[in-house]
Amino acid sequence: MHSTQIIAIRHGETDWNLAARIQGHTDIPLNATGERQAQQLAQALAQTALAHIYSSDLQRALSTAQALAQANGAPISTHTALRERSFGDYEGSRFADIELSDPPSALRWRKRDPGFAPPQGESLEALQARVSQVVAELAAGHLGQQIALVAHGGVLDCLYRLATRQDIQAPRTWELANTSVNRLLWTPDSGLTLVGWGDTSHLNTIGLDETTQ
């Protein structure tokens, strides 16, 4: 009764995923593949006991969460702290564009400089701090229960690092596939621990892995 089970889910595919455009806080909808992935996810978790579904308010995550809520019957709420990292002026561009227009900044981004923030954007340090805070806040309200968090590649990356105690600059060796099912456990004393990661067995076709966020 002193732990909370968490199913963390990345949103379905968008056209900007396909085009490798930086989304951040830009509110891009699911494409047809993403909508199908959301339905496949919903069917897979329809009978899973969920006390609540919490979602980023950006529509690519919220649409994914709404499909799950409709199939599962669990209540749903949005939380802005589950949004993707803000990339400010870089949103809508491709990483290759940044490499051409601002090579020093692109290098800091590629090296995962914790304090680097795109112009008008957010650093990795700031992202991880807000993700850690919101997950602790939500999980603490559901001890002894299971909840779902529907969010974004950058948010799930933070969750994995927090659960496995990996440094913010460690190279990523884990996948962040669209509508993947990722399981964690949270306790007040220990925070997050990893239970299972990257389950896409519910998908007929697997979406793109998150490679730049």
PDB file of C-alpha atoms in Angstrom:
ATOM      1  CA  MET A   1       0.000   0.000   0.000  1.00  0.00           C
ATOM      2  CA  HIS A   2       3.047   2.250   0.158  1.00  0.00           C
ATOM      3  CA  SER A   3       3.780   2.227  -3.568  1.00  0.00           C
ATOM      4  CA  THR A   4       2.141   3.449  -6.765  1.00  0.00           C
ATOM      5  CA  GLN A   5       2.271   1.513 -10.014  1.00  0.00           C
ATOM      6  CA  ILE A   6       2.756   3.743 -13.058  1.00  0.00           C
ATOM      7  CA  ILE A   7       2.171   2.980 -16.730  1.00  0.00           C
ATOM      8  CA  ALA A   8       3.996   5.681 -18.699  1.00  0.00           C
ATOM      9  CA  ILE A   9       2.990   6.052 -22.347  1.00  0.00           C
ATOM     10  CA  ARG A  10       4.361   8.147 -25.174  1.00  0.00           C
ATOM     11  CA  HIS A  11       1.777   9.695 -27.511  1.00  0.00           C
ATOM     12  CA  GLY A  12       0.975   8.252 -30.941  1.00  0.00           C
ATOM     13  CA  GLU A  13       2.746   9.247 -34.120  1.00  0.00           C
ATOM     14  CA  THR A  14       2.435  12.717 -35.699  1.00  0.00           C
ATOM     15  CA  ASP A  15       3.402  14.066 -39.102  1.00  0.00           C
ATOM     16  CA  TRP A  16       6.171  16.042 -37.426  1.00  0.00           C
ATOM     17  CA  ASN A  17       7.573  12.800 -36.035  1.00  0.00           C
ATOM     18  CA  LEU A  18       7.753  11.494 -39.587  1.00  0.00           C
ATOM     19  CA  ALA A  19       9.368  14.701 -40.848  1.00  0.00           C
ATOM     20  CA  ALA A  20      11.828  14.765 -37.898  1.00  0.00           C
ATOM     21  CA  ARG A  21      10.620  18.237 -36.941  1.00  0.00           C
ATOM     22  CA  ILE A  22      11.118  19.454 -33.399  1.00  0.00           C
ATOM     23  CA  GLN A  23       7.709  19.576 -31.720  1.00  0.00           C
ATOM     24  CA  GLY A  24       8.242  20.717 -28.140  1.00  0.00           C
ATOM     25  CA  HIS A  25       5.202  22.696 -26.986  1.00  0.00           C
ATOM     26  CA  THR A  26       3.875  23.134 -30.544  1.00  0.00           C
ATOM     27  CA  ASP A  27       0.445  21.499 -30.542  1.00  0.00           C
ATOM     28  CA  ILE A  28       0.630  18.952 -33.361  1.00  0.00           C
ATOM     29  CA  PRO A  29      -2.218  16.398 -33.769  1.00  0.00           C
ATOM     30  CA  LEU A  30      -1.868  12.685 -34.259  1.00  0.00           C
ATOM     31  CA  ASN A  31      -1.708  11.484 -37.845  1.00  0.00           C
ATOM     32  CA  ALA A  32      -3.680   8.471 -39.082  1.00  0.00           C
ATOM     33  CA  THR A  33      -1.011   6.059 -37.876  1.00  0.00           C
ATOM     34  CA  GLY A  34      -0.959   7.744 -34.480  1.00  0.00           C
ATOM     35  CA  GLU A  35      -4.726   7.458 -34.168  1.00  0.00           C
ATOM     36  CA  ARG A  36      -4.530   3.750 -34.987  1.00  0.00           C
ATOM     37  CA  GLN A  37      -1.732   3.275 -32.453  1.00  0.00           C
ATOM     38  CA  ALA A  38      -3.846   5.008 -29.800  1.00  0.00           C
ATOM     39  CA  GLN A  39      -6.728   2.628 -30.488  1.00  0.00           C
ATOM     40  CA  GLN A  40      -4.437  -0.413 -30.337  1.00  0.00           C
ATOM     41  CA  LEU A  41      -3.031   0.833 -27.040  1.00  0.00           C
ATOM     42  CA  ALA A  42      -6.533   1.409 -25.694  1.00  0.00           C
ATOM     43  CA  GLN A  43      -7.632  -2.100 -26.603  1.00  0.00           C
ATOM     44  CA  ALA A  44      -4.535  -3.596 -24.969  1.00  0.00           C
ATOM     45  CA  LEU A  45      -5.133  -1.751 -21.675  1.00  0.00           C
ATOM     46  CA  ALA A  46      -8.948  -1.802 -21.678  1.00  0.00           C
ATOM     47  CA  GLN A  47      -9.120  -4.304 -18.811  1.00  0.00           C
ATOM     48  CA  THR A  48      -6.168  -2.915 -16.850  1.00  0.00           C
ATOM     49  CA  ALA A  49      -7.036  -1.515 -13.427  1.00  0.00           C
ATOM     50  CA  LEU A  50      -6.322   2.223 -13.558  1.00  0.00           C
ATOM     51  CA  ALA A  51      -7.286   4.634 -10.804  1.00  0.00           C
ATOM     52  CA  HIS A  52      -6.635   7.651 -13.027  1.00  0.00           C
ATOM     53  CA  ILE A  53      -5.137   8.693 -16.358  1.00  0.00           C
ATOM     54  CA  TYR A  54      -3.012  11.836 -16.356  1.00  0.00           C
ATOM     55  CA  SER A  55      -2.069  13.425 -19.672  1.00  0.00           C
ATOM     56  CA  SER A  56      -0.122  16.298 -21.096  1.00  0.00           C
ATOM     57  CA  ASP A  57      -2.557  18.894 -22.386  1.00  0.00           C
ATOM     58  CA  LEU A  58      -0.940  18.890 -25.846  1.00  0.00           C
ATOM     59  CA  GLN A  59      -3.355  17.230 -28.250  1.00  0.00           C
ATOM     60  CA  ARG A  60      -1.042  14.463 -29.467  1.00  0.00           C
ATOM     61  CA  ALA A  61      -0.853  13.159 -25.896  1.00  0.00           C
ATOM     62  CA  LEU A  62      -4.404  14.045 -24.913  1.00  0.00           C
ATOM     63  CA  SER A  63      -5.919  12.275 -27.934  1.00  0.00           C
ATOM     64  CA  THR A  64      -3.914   9.167 -27.026  1.00  0.00           C
ATOM     65  CA  ALA A  65      -5.088   9.407 -23.409  1.00  0.00           C
ATOM     66  CA  GLN A  66      -8.710   9.970 -24.413  1.00  0.00           C
ATOM     67  CA  ALA A  67      -8.715   6.797 -26.506  1.00  0.00           C
ATOM     68  CA  LEU A  68      -7.403   4.906 -23.471  1.00  0.00           C
ATOM     69  CA  ALA A  69      -9.958   6.497 -21.128  1.00  0.00           C
ATOM     70  CA  GLN A  70     -12.836   5.648 -23.447  1.00  0.00           C
ATOM     71  CA  ALA A  71     -11.846   1.969 -23.584  1.00  0.00           C
ATOM     72  CA  ASN A  72     -10.794   1.646 -19.953  1.00  0.00           C
ATOM     73  CA  GLY A  73     -13.343   3.823 -18.173  1.00  0.00           C
ATOM     74  CA  ALA A  74     -10.766   5.453 -15.898  1.00  0.00           C
ATOM     75  CA  PRO A  75     -11.105   9.185 -15.186  1.00  0.00           C
ATOM     76  CA  ILE A  76      -8.738  11.504 -17.057  1.00  0.00           C
ATOM     77  CA  SER A  77      -7.078  14.808 -16.174  1.00  0.00           C
ATOM     78  CA  THR A  78      -4.537  17.011 -17.956  1.00  0.00           C
ATOM     79  CA  HIS A  79      -1.402  18.455 -16.410  1.00  0.00           C
ATOM     80  CA  THR A  80       0.842  21.004 -18.132  1.00  0.00           C
ATOM     81  CA  ALA A  81       3.906  19.682 -16.294  1.00  0.00           C
ATOM     82  CA  LEU A  82       3.639  16.510 -18.421  1.00  0.00           C
ATOM     83  CA  ARG A  83       4.328  18.533 -21.579  1.00  0.00           C
ATOM     84  CA  GLU A  84       7.328  17.874 -23.790  1.00  0.00           C
ATOM     85  CA  ARG A  85      10.463  19.925 -23.274  1.00  0.00           C
ATOM     86  CA  SER A  86      10.052  23.407 -24.702  1.00  0.00           C
ATOM     87  CA  PHE A  87      12.400  23.982 -27.628  1.00  0.00           C
ATOM     88  CA  GLY A  88      11.458  27.623 -28.068  1.00  0.00           C
ATOM     89  CA  ASP A  89      12.672  29.107 -31.343  1.00  0.00           C
ATOM     90  CA  TYR A  90      13.800  25.673 -32.589  1.00  0.00           C
ATOM     91  CA  GLU A  91      10.283  24.248 -32.795  1.00  0.00           C
ATOM     92  CA  GLY A  92       9.268  23.402 -36.346  1.00  0.00           C
ATOM     93  CA  SER A  93      12.887  22.991 -37.433  1.00  0.00           C
ATOM     94  CA  ARG A  94      14.904  19.821 -37.910  1.00  0.00           C
ATOM     95  CA  PHE A  95      18.057  19.096 -35.948  1.00  0.00           C
ATOM     96  CA  ALA A  96      19.980  19.248 -39.233  1.00  0.00           C
ATOM     97  CA  ASP A  97      18.719  22.822 -39.661  1.00  0.00           C
ATOM     98  CA  ILE A  98      20.132  23.776 -36.249  1.00  0.00           C
ATOM     99  CA  GLU A  99      23.464  22.166 -37.124  1.00  0.00           C
ATOM    100  CA  LEU A 100      23.671  24.465 -40.144  1.00  0.00           C
ATOM    101  CA  SER A 101      22.377  27.660 -38.563  1.00  0.00           C
ATOM    102  CA  ASP A 102      23.970  27.389 -35.107  1.00  0.00           C
ATOM    103  CA  PRO A 103      26.676  24.678 -34.907  1.00  0.00           C
ATOM    104  CA  PRO A 104      27.859  25.517 -31.336  1.00  0.00           C
ATOM    105  CA  SER A 105      24.327  25.214 -29.958  1.00  0.00           C
ATOM    106  CA  ALA A 106      23.700  22.024 -31.942  1.00  0.00           C
ATOM    107  CA  LEU A 107      26.849  20.515 -30.406  1.00  0.00           C
ATOM    108  CA  ARG A 108      25.748  21.423 -26.865  1.00  0.00           C
ATOM    109  CA  TRP A 109      22.361  19.863 -27.595  1.00  0.00           C
ATOM    110  CA  ARG A 110      23.925  16.705 -29.036  1.00  0.00           C
ATOM    111  CA  LYS A 111      26.210  16.378 -25.998  1.00  0.00           C
ATOM    112  CA  ARG A 112      23.181  16.742 -23.704  1.00  0.00           C
ATOM    113  CA  ASP A 113      24.604  19.776 -21.930  1.00  0.00           C
ATOM    114  CA  PRO A 114      22.311  19.905 -18.853  1.00  0.00           C
ATOM    115  CA  GLY A 115      22.209  23.698 -18.715  1.00  0.00           C
ATOM    116  CA  PHE A 116      21.755  24.348 -22.427  1.00  0.00           C
ATOM    117  CA  ALA A 117      18.397  25.826 -23.398  1.00  0.00           C
ATOM    118  CA  PRO A 118      17.329  26.729 -26.943  1.00  0.00           C
ATOM    119  CA  PRO A 119      16.391  30.408 -27.360  1.00  0.00           C
ATOM    120  CA  GLN A 120      13.097  30.874 -25.452  1.00  0.00           C
ATOM    121  CA  GLY A 121      13.251  27.177 -24.577  1.00  0.00           C
ATOM    122  CA  GLU A 122      13.961  24.868 -21.658  1.00  0.00           C
ATOM    123  CA  SER A 123      17.112  23.120 -20.433  1.00  0.00           C
ATOM    124  CA  LEU A 124      17.375  19.420 -19.642  1.00  0.00           C
ATOM    125  CA  GLU A 125      17.907  20.359 -15.988  1.00  0.00           C
ATOM    126  CA  ALA A 126      14.633  22.273 -15.926  1.00  0.00           C
ATOM    127  CA  LEU A 127      12.778  19.487 -17.751  1.00  0.00           C
ATOM    128  CA  GLN A 128      13.982  16.786 -15.373  1.00  0.00           C
ATOM    129  CA  ALA A 129      13.156  18.907 -12.331  1.00  0.00           C
ATOM    130  CA  ARG A 130       9.545  19.440 -13.399  1.00  0.00           C
ATOM    131  CA  VAL A 131       9.063  15.808 -14.455  1.00  0.00           C
ATOM    132  CA  SER A 132      10.429  14.559 -11.136  1.00  0.00           C
ATOM    133  CA  GLN A 133       8.184  16.948  -9.223  1.00  0.00           C
ATOM    134  CA  VAL A 134       4.956  16.198 -11.075  1.00  0.00           C
ATOM    135  CA  VAL A 135       5.417  12.418 -10.974  1.00  0.00           C
ATOM    136  CA  ALA A 136       6.033  12.501  -7.227  1.00  0.00           C
ATOM    137  CA  GLU A 137       2.983  14.730  -6.766  1.00  0.00           C
ATOM    138  CA  LEU A 138       0.667  12.527  -8.831  1.00  0.00           C
ATOM    139  CA  ALA A 139       1.980   9.205  -7.531  1.00  0.00           C
ATOM    140  CA  ALA A 140       1.734  10.306  -3.905  1.00  0.00           C
ATOM    141  CA  GLY A 141      -1.994  10.751  -4.381  1.00  0.00           C
ATOM    142  CA  HIS A 142      -2.467   7.141  -5.516  1.00  0.00           C
ATOM    143  CA  LEU A 143      -0.567   4.929  -3.072  1.00  0.00           C
ATOM    144  CA  GLY A 144      -1.734   1.339  -3.432  1.00  0.00           C
ATOM    145  CA  GLN A 145      -3.141   2.042  -6.903  1.00  0.00           C
ATOM    146  CA  GLN A 146      -2.081   2.083 -10.544  1.00  0.00           C
ATOM    147  CA  ILE A 147      -2.132   5.199 -12.738  1.00  0.00           C
ATOM    148  CA  ALA A 148      -1.281   5.976 -16.355  1.00  0.00           C
ATOM    149  CA  LEU A 149       0.786   8.951 -17.490  1.00  0.00           C
ATOM    150  CA  VAL A 150       0.478   9.875 -21.179  1.00  0.00           C
ATOM    151  CA  ALA A 151       3.224  12.218 -22.243  1.00  0.00           C
ATOM    152  CA  HIS A 152       6.155  12.711 -24.621  1.00  0.00           C
ATOM    153  CA  GLY A 153       9.549  11.307 -25.539  1.00  0.00           C
ATOM    154  CA  GLY A 154      11.491  13.820 -23.451  1.00  0.00           C
ATOM    155  CA  VAL A 155       9.313  13.182 -20.413  1.00  0.00           C
ATOM    156  CA  LEU A 156       9.662   9.404 -20.696  1.00  0.00           C
ATOM    157  CA  ASP A 157      13.409   9.771 -21.123  1.00  0.00           C
ATOM    158  CA  CYS A 158      13.512  11.628 -17.798  1.00  0.00           C
ATOM    159  CA  LEU A 159      11.418   8.914 -16.129  1.00  0.00           C
ATOM    160  CA  TYR A 160      13.780   6.197 -17.319  1.00  0.00           C
ATOM    161  CA  ARG A 161      16.833   8.094 -16.084  1.00  0.00           C
ATOM    162  CA  LEU A 162      15.235   8.795 -12.721  1.00  0.00           C
ATOM    163  CA  ALA A 163      14.164   5.159 -12.313  1.00  0.00           C
ATOM    164  CA  THR A 164      17.569   3.723 -13.267  1.00  0.00           C
ATOM    165  CA  ARG A 165      19.627   6.476 -11.567  1.00  0.00           C
ATOM    166  CA  GLN A 166      21.342   7.367 -14.828  1.00  0.00           C
ATOM    167  CA  ASP A 167      22.987  10.733 -15.306  1.00  0.00           C
ATOM    168  CA  ILE A 168      21.213  13.339 -17.378  1.00  0.00           C
ATOM    169  CA  GLN A 169      24.123  13.289 -19.858  1.00  0.00           C
ATOM    170  CA  ALA A 170      24.381   9.500 -20.205  1.00  0.00           C
ATOM    171  CA  PRO A 171      23.925   8.338 -23.819  1.00  0.00           C
ATOM    172  CA  ARG A 172      20.460   6.894 -24.392  1.00  0.00           C
ATOM    173  CA  THR A 173      20.360   3.159 -25.085  1.00  0.00           C
ATOM    174  CA  TRP A 174      16.610   2.661 -24.482  1.00  0.00           C
ATOM    175  CA  GLU A 175      13.746   3.162 -26.926  1.00  0.00           C
ATOM    176  CA  LEU A 176      10.953   5.717 -26.684  1.00  0.00           C
ATOM    177  CA  ALA A 177       8.532   4.368 -29.278  1.00  0.00           C
ATOM    178  CA  ASN A 178       5.112   5.859 -29.973  1.00  0.00           C
ATOM    179  CA  THR A 179       2.437   4.400 -27.617  1.00  0.00           C
ATOM    180  CA  SER A 180       4.983   2.119 -25.973  1.00  0.00           C
ATOM    181  CA  VAL A 181       3.929   0.798 -22.559  1.00  0.00           C
ATOM    182  CA  ASN A 182       6.511   1.480 -19.851  1.00  0.00           C
ATOM    183  CA  ARG A 183       6.032   0.325 -16.258  1.00  0.00           C
ATOM    184  CA  LEU A 184       7.478   1.906 -13.139  1.00  0.00           C
ATOM    185  CA  LEU A 185       6.975   1.822  -9.398  1.00  0.00           C
ATOM    186  CA  TRP A 186       7.042   4.870  -7.113  1.00  0.00           C
ATOM    187  CA  THR A 187       7.448   4.907  -3.339  1.00  0.00           C
ATOM    188  CA  PRO A 188       7.766   7.901  -1.009  1.00  0.00           C
ATOM    189  CA  ASP A 189      11.133   6.658   0.256  1.00  0.00           C
ATOM    190  CA  SER A 190      12.818   5.493  -2.958  1.00  0.00           C
ATOM    191  CA  GLY A 191      11.132   7.442  -5.722  1.00  0.00           C
ATOM    192  CA  LEU A 192      10.967   5.669  -9.074  1.00  0.00           C
ATOM    193  CA  THR A 193      12.173   2.175  -9.942  1.00  0.00           C
ATOM    194  CA  LEU A 194      11.935   0.414 -13.292  1.00  0.00           C
ATOM    195  CA  VAL A 195       9.599  -2.553 -13.750  1.00  0.00           C
ATOM    196  CA  GLY A 196       9.424  -2.943 -17.541  1.00  0.00           C
ATOM    197  CA  TRP A 197      10.171  -0.804 -20.573  1.00  0.00           C
ATOM    198  CA  GLY A 198       9.330  -0.398 -24.235  1.00  0.00           C
ATOM    199  CA  ASP A 199       6.462  -2.869 -24.683  1.00  0.00           C
ATOM    200  CA  THR A 200       5.013  -2.380 -28.178  1.00  0.00           C
ATOM    201  CA  SER A 201       3.509  -5.852 -28.542  1.00  0.00           C
ATOM    202  CA  HIS A 202       0.051  -4.289 -28.974  1.00  0.00           C
ATOM    203  CA  LEU A 203       1.071  -2.555 -32.207  1.00  0.00           C
ATOM    204  CA  ASN A 204       0.757  -3.996 -35.697  1.00  0.00           C
ATOM    205  CA  THR A 205       3.284  -1.438 -36.890  1.00  0.00           C
ATOM    206  CA  ILE A 206       5.730   0.295 -34.587  1.00  0.00           C
ATOM    207  CA  GLY A 207       6.052   4.081 -34.764  1.00  0.00           C
ATOM    208  CA  LEU A 208       9.240   6.071 -34.830  1.00  0.00           C
ATOM    209  CA  ASP A 209      11.587   6.092 -31.876  1.00  0.00           C
ATOM    210  CA  GLU A 210      12.305   9.500 -30.362  1.00  0.00           C
ATOM    211  CA  THR A 211      15.850  10.327 -31.515  1.00  0.00           C
ATOM    212  CA  THR A 212      16.276  14.033 -30.815  1.00  0.00           C
ATOM    213  CA  GLN A 213      14.397  14.769 -27.577  1.00  0.00           C
TER     214      GLN A 213
END
